[in-house]
CSV table of C-alpha atoms in Angstrom, one decimal:
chain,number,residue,atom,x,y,z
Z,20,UNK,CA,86.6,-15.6,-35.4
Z,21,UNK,CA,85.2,-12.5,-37.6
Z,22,UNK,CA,85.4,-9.6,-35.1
Z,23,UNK,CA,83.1,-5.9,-35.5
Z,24,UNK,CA,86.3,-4.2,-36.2
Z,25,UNK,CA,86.7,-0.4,-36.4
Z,26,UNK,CA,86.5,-0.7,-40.3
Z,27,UNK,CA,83.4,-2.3,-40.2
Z,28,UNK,CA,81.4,-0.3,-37.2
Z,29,UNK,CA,81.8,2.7,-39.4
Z,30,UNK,CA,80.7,0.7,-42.7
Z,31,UNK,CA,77.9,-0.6,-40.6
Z,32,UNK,CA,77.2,2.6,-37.8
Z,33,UNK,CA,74.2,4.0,-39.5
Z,34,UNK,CA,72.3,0.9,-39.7
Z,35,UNK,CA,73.4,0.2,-35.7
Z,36,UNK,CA,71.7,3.2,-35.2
Z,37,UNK,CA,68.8,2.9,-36.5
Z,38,UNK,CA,68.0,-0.9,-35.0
Z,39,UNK,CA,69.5,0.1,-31.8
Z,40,UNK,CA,67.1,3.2,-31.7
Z,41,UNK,CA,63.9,0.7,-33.1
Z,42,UNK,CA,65.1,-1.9,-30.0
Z,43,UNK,CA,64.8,0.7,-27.4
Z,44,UNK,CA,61.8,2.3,-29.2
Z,45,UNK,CA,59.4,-0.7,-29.4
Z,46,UNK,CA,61.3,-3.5,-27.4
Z,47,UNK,CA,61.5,-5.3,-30.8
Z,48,UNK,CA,63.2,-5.2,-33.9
Z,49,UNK,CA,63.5,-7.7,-37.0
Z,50,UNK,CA,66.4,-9.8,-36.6
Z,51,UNK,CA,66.2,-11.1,-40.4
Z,52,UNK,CA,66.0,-7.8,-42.3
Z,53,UNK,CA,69.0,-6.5,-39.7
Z,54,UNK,CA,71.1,-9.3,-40.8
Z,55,UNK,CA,70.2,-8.9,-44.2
Z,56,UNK,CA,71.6,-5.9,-43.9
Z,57,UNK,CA,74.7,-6.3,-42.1
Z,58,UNK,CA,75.4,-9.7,-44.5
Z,59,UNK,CA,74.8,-6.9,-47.4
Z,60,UNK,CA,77.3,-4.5,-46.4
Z,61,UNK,CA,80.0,-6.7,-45.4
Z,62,UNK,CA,79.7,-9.5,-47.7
Z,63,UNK,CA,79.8,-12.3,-44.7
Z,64,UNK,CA,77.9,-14.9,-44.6
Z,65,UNK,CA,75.9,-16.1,-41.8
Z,66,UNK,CA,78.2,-18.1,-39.3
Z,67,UNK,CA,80.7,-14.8,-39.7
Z,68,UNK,CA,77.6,-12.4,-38.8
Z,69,UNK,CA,77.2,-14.5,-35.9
Z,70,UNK,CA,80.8,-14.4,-34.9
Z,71,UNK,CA,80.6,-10.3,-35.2
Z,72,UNK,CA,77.6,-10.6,-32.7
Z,73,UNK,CA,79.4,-12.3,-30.0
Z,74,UNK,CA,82.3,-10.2,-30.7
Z,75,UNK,CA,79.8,-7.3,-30.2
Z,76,UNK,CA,78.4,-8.7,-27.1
Z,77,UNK,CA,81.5,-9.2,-25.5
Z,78,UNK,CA,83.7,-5.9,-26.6
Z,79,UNK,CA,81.4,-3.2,-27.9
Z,80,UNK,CA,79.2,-2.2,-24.7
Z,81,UNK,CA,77.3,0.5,-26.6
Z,82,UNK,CA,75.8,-2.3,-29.3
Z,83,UNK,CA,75.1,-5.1,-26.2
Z,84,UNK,CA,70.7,-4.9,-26.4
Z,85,UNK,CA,71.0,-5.1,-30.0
Z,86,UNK,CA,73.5,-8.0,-30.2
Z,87,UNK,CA,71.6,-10.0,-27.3
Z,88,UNK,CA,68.3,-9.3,-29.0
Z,89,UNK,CA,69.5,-10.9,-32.0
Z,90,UNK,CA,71.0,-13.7,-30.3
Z,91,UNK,CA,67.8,-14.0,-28.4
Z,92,UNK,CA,65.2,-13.9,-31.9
Z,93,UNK,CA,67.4,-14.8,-35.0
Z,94,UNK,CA,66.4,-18.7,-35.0
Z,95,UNK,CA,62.5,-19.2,-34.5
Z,96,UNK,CA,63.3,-23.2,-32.8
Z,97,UNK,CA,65.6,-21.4,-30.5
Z,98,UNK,CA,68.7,-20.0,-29.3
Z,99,UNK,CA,71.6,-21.4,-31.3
Z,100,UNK,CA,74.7,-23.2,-29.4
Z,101,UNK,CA,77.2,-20.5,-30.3
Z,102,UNK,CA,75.3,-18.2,-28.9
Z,103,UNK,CA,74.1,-19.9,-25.6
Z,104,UNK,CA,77.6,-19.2,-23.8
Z,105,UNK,CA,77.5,-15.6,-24.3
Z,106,UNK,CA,73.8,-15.2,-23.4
Z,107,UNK,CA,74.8,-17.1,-20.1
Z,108,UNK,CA,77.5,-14.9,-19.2
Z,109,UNK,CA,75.1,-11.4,-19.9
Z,110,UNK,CA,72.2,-13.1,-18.2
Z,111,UNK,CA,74.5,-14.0,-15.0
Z,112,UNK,CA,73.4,-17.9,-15.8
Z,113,UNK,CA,75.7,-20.1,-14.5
Z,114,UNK,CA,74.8,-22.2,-17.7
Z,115,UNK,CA,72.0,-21.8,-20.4
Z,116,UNK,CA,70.7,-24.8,-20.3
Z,117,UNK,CA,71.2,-25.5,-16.5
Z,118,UNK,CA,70.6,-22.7,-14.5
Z,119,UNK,CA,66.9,-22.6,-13.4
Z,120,UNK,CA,66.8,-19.1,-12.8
Z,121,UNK,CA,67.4,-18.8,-16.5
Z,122,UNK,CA,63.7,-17.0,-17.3
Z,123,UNK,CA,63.7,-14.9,-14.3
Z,124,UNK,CA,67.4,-13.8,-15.1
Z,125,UNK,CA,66.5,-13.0,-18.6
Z,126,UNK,CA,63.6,-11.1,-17.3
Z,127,UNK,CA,65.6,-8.8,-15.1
Z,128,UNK,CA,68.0,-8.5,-17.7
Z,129,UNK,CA,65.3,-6.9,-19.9
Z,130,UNK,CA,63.4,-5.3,-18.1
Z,131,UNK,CA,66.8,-3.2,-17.0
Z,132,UNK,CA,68.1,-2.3,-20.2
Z,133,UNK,CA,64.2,-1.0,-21.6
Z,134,UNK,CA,64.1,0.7,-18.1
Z,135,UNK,CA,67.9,2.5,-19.2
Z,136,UNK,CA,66.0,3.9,-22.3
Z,137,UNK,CA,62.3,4.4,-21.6
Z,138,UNK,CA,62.5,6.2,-18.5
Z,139,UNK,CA,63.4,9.1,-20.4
Z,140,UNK,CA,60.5,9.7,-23.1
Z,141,UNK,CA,60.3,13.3,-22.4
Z,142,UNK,CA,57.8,15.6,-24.4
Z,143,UNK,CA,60.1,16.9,-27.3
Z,144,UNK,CA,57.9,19.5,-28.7
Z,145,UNK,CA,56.8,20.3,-32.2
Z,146,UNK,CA,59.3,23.8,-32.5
Z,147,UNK,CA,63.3,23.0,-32.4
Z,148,UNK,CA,64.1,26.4,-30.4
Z,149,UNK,CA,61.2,26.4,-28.0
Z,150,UNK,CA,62.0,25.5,-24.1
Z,151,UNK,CA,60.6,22.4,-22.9
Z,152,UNK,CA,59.6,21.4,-19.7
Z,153,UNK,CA,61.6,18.6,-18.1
Z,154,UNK,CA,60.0,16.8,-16.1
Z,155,UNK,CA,61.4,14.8,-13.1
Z,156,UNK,CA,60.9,11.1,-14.8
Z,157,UNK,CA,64.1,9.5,-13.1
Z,158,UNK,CA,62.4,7.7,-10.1
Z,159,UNK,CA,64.6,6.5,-7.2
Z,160,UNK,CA,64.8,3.2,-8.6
Z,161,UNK,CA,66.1,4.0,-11.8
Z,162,UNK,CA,68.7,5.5,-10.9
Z,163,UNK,CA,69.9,3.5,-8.7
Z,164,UNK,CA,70.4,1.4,-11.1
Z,165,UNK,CA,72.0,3.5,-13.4
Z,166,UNK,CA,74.4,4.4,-9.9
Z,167,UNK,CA,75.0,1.0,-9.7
Z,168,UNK,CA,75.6,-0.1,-13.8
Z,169,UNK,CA,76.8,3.7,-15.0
Z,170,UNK,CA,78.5,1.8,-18.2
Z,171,UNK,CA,74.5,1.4,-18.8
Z,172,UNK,CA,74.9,5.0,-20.3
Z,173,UNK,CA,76.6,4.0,-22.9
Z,174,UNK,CA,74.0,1.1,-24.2
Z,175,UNK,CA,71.4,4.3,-24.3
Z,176,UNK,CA,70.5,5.6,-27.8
Z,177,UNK,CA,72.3,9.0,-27.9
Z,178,UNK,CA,68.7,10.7,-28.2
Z,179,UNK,CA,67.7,9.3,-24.6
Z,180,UNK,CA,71.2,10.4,-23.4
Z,181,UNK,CA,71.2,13.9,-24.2
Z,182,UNK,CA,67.3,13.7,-22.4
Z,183,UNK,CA,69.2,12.1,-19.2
Z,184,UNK,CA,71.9,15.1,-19.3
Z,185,UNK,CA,68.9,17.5,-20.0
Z,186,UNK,CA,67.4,16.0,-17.0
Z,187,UNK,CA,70.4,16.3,-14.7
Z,188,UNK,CA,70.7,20.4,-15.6
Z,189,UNK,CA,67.2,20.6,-15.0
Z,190,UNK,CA,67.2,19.2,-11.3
Z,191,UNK,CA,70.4,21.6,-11.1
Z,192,UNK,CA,68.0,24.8,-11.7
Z,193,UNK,CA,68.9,25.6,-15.2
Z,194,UNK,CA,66.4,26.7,-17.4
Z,195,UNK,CA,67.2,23.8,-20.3
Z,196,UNK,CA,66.4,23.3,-24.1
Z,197,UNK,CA,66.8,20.9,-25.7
Z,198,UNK,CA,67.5,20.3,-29.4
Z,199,UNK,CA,65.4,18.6,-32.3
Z,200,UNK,CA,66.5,15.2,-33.4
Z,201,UNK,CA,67.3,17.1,-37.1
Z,202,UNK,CA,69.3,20.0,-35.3
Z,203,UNK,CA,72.0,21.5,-37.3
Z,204,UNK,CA,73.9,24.0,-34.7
Z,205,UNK,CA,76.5,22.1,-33.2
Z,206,UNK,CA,75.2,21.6,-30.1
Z,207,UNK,CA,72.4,19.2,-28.2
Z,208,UNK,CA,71.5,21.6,-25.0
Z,209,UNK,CA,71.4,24.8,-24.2
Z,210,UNK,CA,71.4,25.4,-20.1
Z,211,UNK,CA,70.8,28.8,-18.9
Z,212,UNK,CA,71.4,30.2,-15.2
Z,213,UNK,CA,69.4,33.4,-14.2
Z,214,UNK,CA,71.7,34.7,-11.4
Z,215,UNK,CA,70.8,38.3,-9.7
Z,216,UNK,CA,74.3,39.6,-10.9
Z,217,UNK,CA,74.2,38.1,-14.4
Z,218,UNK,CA,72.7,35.3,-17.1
Z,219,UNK,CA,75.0,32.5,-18.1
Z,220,UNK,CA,74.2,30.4,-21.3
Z,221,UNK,CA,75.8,26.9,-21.7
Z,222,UNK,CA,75.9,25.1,-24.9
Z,223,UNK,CA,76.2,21.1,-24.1
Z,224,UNK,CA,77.1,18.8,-26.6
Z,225,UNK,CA,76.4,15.2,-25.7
Z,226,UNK,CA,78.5,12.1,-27.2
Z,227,UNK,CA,77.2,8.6,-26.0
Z,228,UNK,CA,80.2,6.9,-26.9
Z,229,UNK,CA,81.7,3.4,-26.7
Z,230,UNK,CA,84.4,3.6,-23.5
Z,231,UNK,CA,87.6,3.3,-25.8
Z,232,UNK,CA,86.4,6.0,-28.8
Z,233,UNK,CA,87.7,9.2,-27.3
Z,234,UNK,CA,86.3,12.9,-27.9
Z,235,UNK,CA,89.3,14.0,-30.3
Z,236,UNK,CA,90.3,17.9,-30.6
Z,237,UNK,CA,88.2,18.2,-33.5
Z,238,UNK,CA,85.1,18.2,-31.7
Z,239,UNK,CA,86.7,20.0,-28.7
Z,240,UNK,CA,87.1,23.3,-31.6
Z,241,UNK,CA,83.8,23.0,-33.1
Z,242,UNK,CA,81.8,23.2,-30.3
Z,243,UNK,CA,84.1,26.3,-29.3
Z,244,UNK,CA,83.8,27.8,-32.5
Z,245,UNK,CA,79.8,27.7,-32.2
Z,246,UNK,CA,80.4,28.8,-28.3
Z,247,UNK,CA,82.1,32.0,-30.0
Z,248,UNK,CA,79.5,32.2,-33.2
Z,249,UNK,CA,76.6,32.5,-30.2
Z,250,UNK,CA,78.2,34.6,-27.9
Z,251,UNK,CA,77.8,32.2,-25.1
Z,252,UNK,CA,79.6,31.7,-21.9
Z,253,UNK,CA,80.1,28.4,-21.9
Z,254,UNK,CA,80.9,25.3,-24.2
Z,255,UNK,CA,80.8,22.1,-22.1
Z,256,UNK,CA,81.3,18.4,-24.3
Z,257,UNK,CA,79.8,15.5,-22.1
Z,258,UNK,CA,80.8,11.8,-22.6
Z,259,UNK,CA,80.5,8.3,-21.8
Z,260,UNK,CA,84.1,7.8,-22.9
Z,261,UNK,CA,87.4,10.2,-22.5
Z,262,UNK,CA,89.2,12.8,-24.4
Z,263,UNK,CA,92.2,12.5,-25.9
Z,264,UNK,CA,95.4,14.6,-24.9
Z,265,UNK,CA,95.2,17.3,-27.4
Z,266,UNK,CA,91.1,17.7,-27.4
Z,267,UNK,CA,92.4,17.9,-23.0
Z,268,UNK,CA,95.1,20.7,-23.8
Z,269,UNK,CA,92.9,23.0,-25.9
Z,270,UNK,CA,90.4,22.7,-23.3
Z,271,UNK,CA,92.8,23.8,-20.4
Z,272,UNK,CA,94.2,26.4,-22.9
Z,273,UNK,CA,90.4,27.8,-22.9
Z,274,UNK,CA,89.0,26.9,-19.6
Z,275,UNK,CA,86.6,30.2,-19.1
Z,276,UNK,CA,84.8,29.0,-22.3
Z,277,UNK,CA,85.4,25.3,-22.8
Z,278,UNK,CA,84.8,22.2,-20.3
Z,279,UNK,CA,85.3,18.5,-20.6
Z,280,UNK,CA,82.8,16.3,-18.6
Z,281,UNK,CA,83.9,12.5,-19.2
Z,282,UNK,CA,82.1,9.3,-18.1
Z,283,UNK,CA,83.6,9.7,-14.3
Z,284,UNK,CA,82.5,13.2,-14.1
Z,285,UNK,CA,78.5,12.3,-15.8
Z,286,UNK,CA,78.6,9.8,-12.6
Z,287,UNK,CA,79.8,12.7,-10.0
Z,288,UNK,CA,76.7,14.7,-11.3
Z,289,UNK,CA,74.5,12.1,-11.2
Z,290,UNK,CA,74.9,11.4,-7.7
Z,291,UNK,CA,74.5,15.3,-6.8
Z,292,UNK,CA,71.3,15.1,-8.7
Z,293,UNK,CA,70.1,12.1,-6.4
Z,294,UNK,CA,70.9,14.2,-3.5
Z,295,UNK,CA,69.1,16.9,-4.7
Z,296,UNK,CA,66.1,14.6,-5.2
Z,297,UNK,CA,66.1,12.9,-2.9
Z,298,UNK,CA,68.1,14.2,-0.3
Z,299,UNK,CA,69.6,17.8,1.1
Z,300,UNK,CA,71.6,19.2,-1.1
Z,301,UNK,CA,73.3,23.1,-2.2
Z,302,UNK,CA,72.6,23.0,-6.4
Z,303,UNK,CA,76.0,22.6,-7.9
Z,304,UNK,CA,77.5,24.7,-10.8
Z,305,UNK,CA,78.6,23.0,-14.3
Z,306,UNK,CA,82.1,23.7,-13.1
């Protein structure tokens, strides 16, 4: 069975990108030209590109819409028998061709992963450095879903995610901004705190990664070298994954200007910002 191994991700990661950002952009995406695509840059043919979907379905969690659309659309009489298994399984069918909740399931199953991605449309602006008003667009239902499923974080495209985190500062009182989509600075967010004694600036950098793709120390020193450049307080690197030891020890070596916030610790704050929603609550710091 061809697999989506490391080798080919990377070969194929810009092209993931943009169908995965198309998907959750109009709830559609051509599943001919995207295997055109993928068949062009790996040379497969089409019984290996299904393989590599199923493969994706099953292990990569960030690249699960796109591979389920495609399993869903690619053959106009229907879903093909490879594919009927692994459809089953996502759908919570006990078979695809049994079950009789099979529409309903696949409904829910939709209508969940769009929810993920469109609840967080927020007004980006026309000017890359201006502040921009975030507004409170995660209702009580949506994130109880994302409370229940948090792994859903990582099927978000990394421009929705750095809105959610965005989101998150803002119901913790900082004053946010949030990058363009063509930044170049090294950083996704900048969080500022207006206390009576001093101003704080935080500069977030957001990686929606796959759970097994660690932050490495590479990206633990750039950020810190922009975090020195800017003469800001804070650097803080958010993910839906880990870090590995040595990104971990150079943050402990520089704890007053460098934090670590993995997928366990984006779940922590997103249930501070339900309290603070929708129940009593004392605003938290980033520490």
């Amino acid at each position: 069975m061809y697999r989506l191994t490391e080798k080919r991700k990377r070969e194929a990661q810009t092209v993931f990108d943009k169908y995965t950002r198309d998907l959750h952009d109009h709830r559609w995406i051509n599943t001919t030209r995207l295997e055109a695509e993928l068949r062009s840059i790996w040379d497969l043919g089409y019984q290996e590109i299904k393989d590599v979907m199923i493969d994706m379905a099953e292990h990569h969690t960030e690249l699960t819409h796109l591979s389920a659309f495609f399993m869903e659309h690619n053959n106009p009489m229907g879903v093909v028998s490879e594919f009927q298994e692994t459809l089953a399984r996502l759908y919570g069918l006990s078979g695809w061709n049994t079950d009789s909740n099979q529409e309903s399931a696949r409904k829910a199953y939709w209508e969940r992963a769009f929810a993920v991605i469109s609840g967080f449309d927020l007004d980006h602006g026309s000017d890359r450095d201006s502040i921009i008003t975030i507004t409170s667009l995660l209702d009580q239902q949506l994130l109880e879903r994302i409370l229940r499923n948090p792994t859903d974080m990582r099927s978000m495209n990394p421009r929705a995610f750095e809105e959610l985190i965005a989101e998150i500062l803002d119901g913790f009182g900082f004053g946010v901004e949030l990058s363009s989509q063509t930044r170049d600075g090294g950083r996704d967010i900048i969080a500022i705190a207006n206390h009576e004694i001093a101003k704080s600036k935080y500069l977030i950098e957001c990686k929606r990664y796959a759970e097994k793709r660690k932050i490495d120390v590479q990206v633990v020193r750039s950020l810190h070298g922009v975090v020195h450049d800017e003469r800001a307080t804070k650097g803080l690197i958010v993910t839906t994954s880990s870090f590995t030891k040595p990104a971990i020890e150079h943050i402990e070596r520089n704890e007053w200007t460098l934090e670590g916030r993995d997928f366990g610790g984006i779940c922590d704050w997103l249930k501070k910002y339900q309290q603070i929603r929708f129940g009593s609550a004392q605003s938290p710091s980033l520490k």
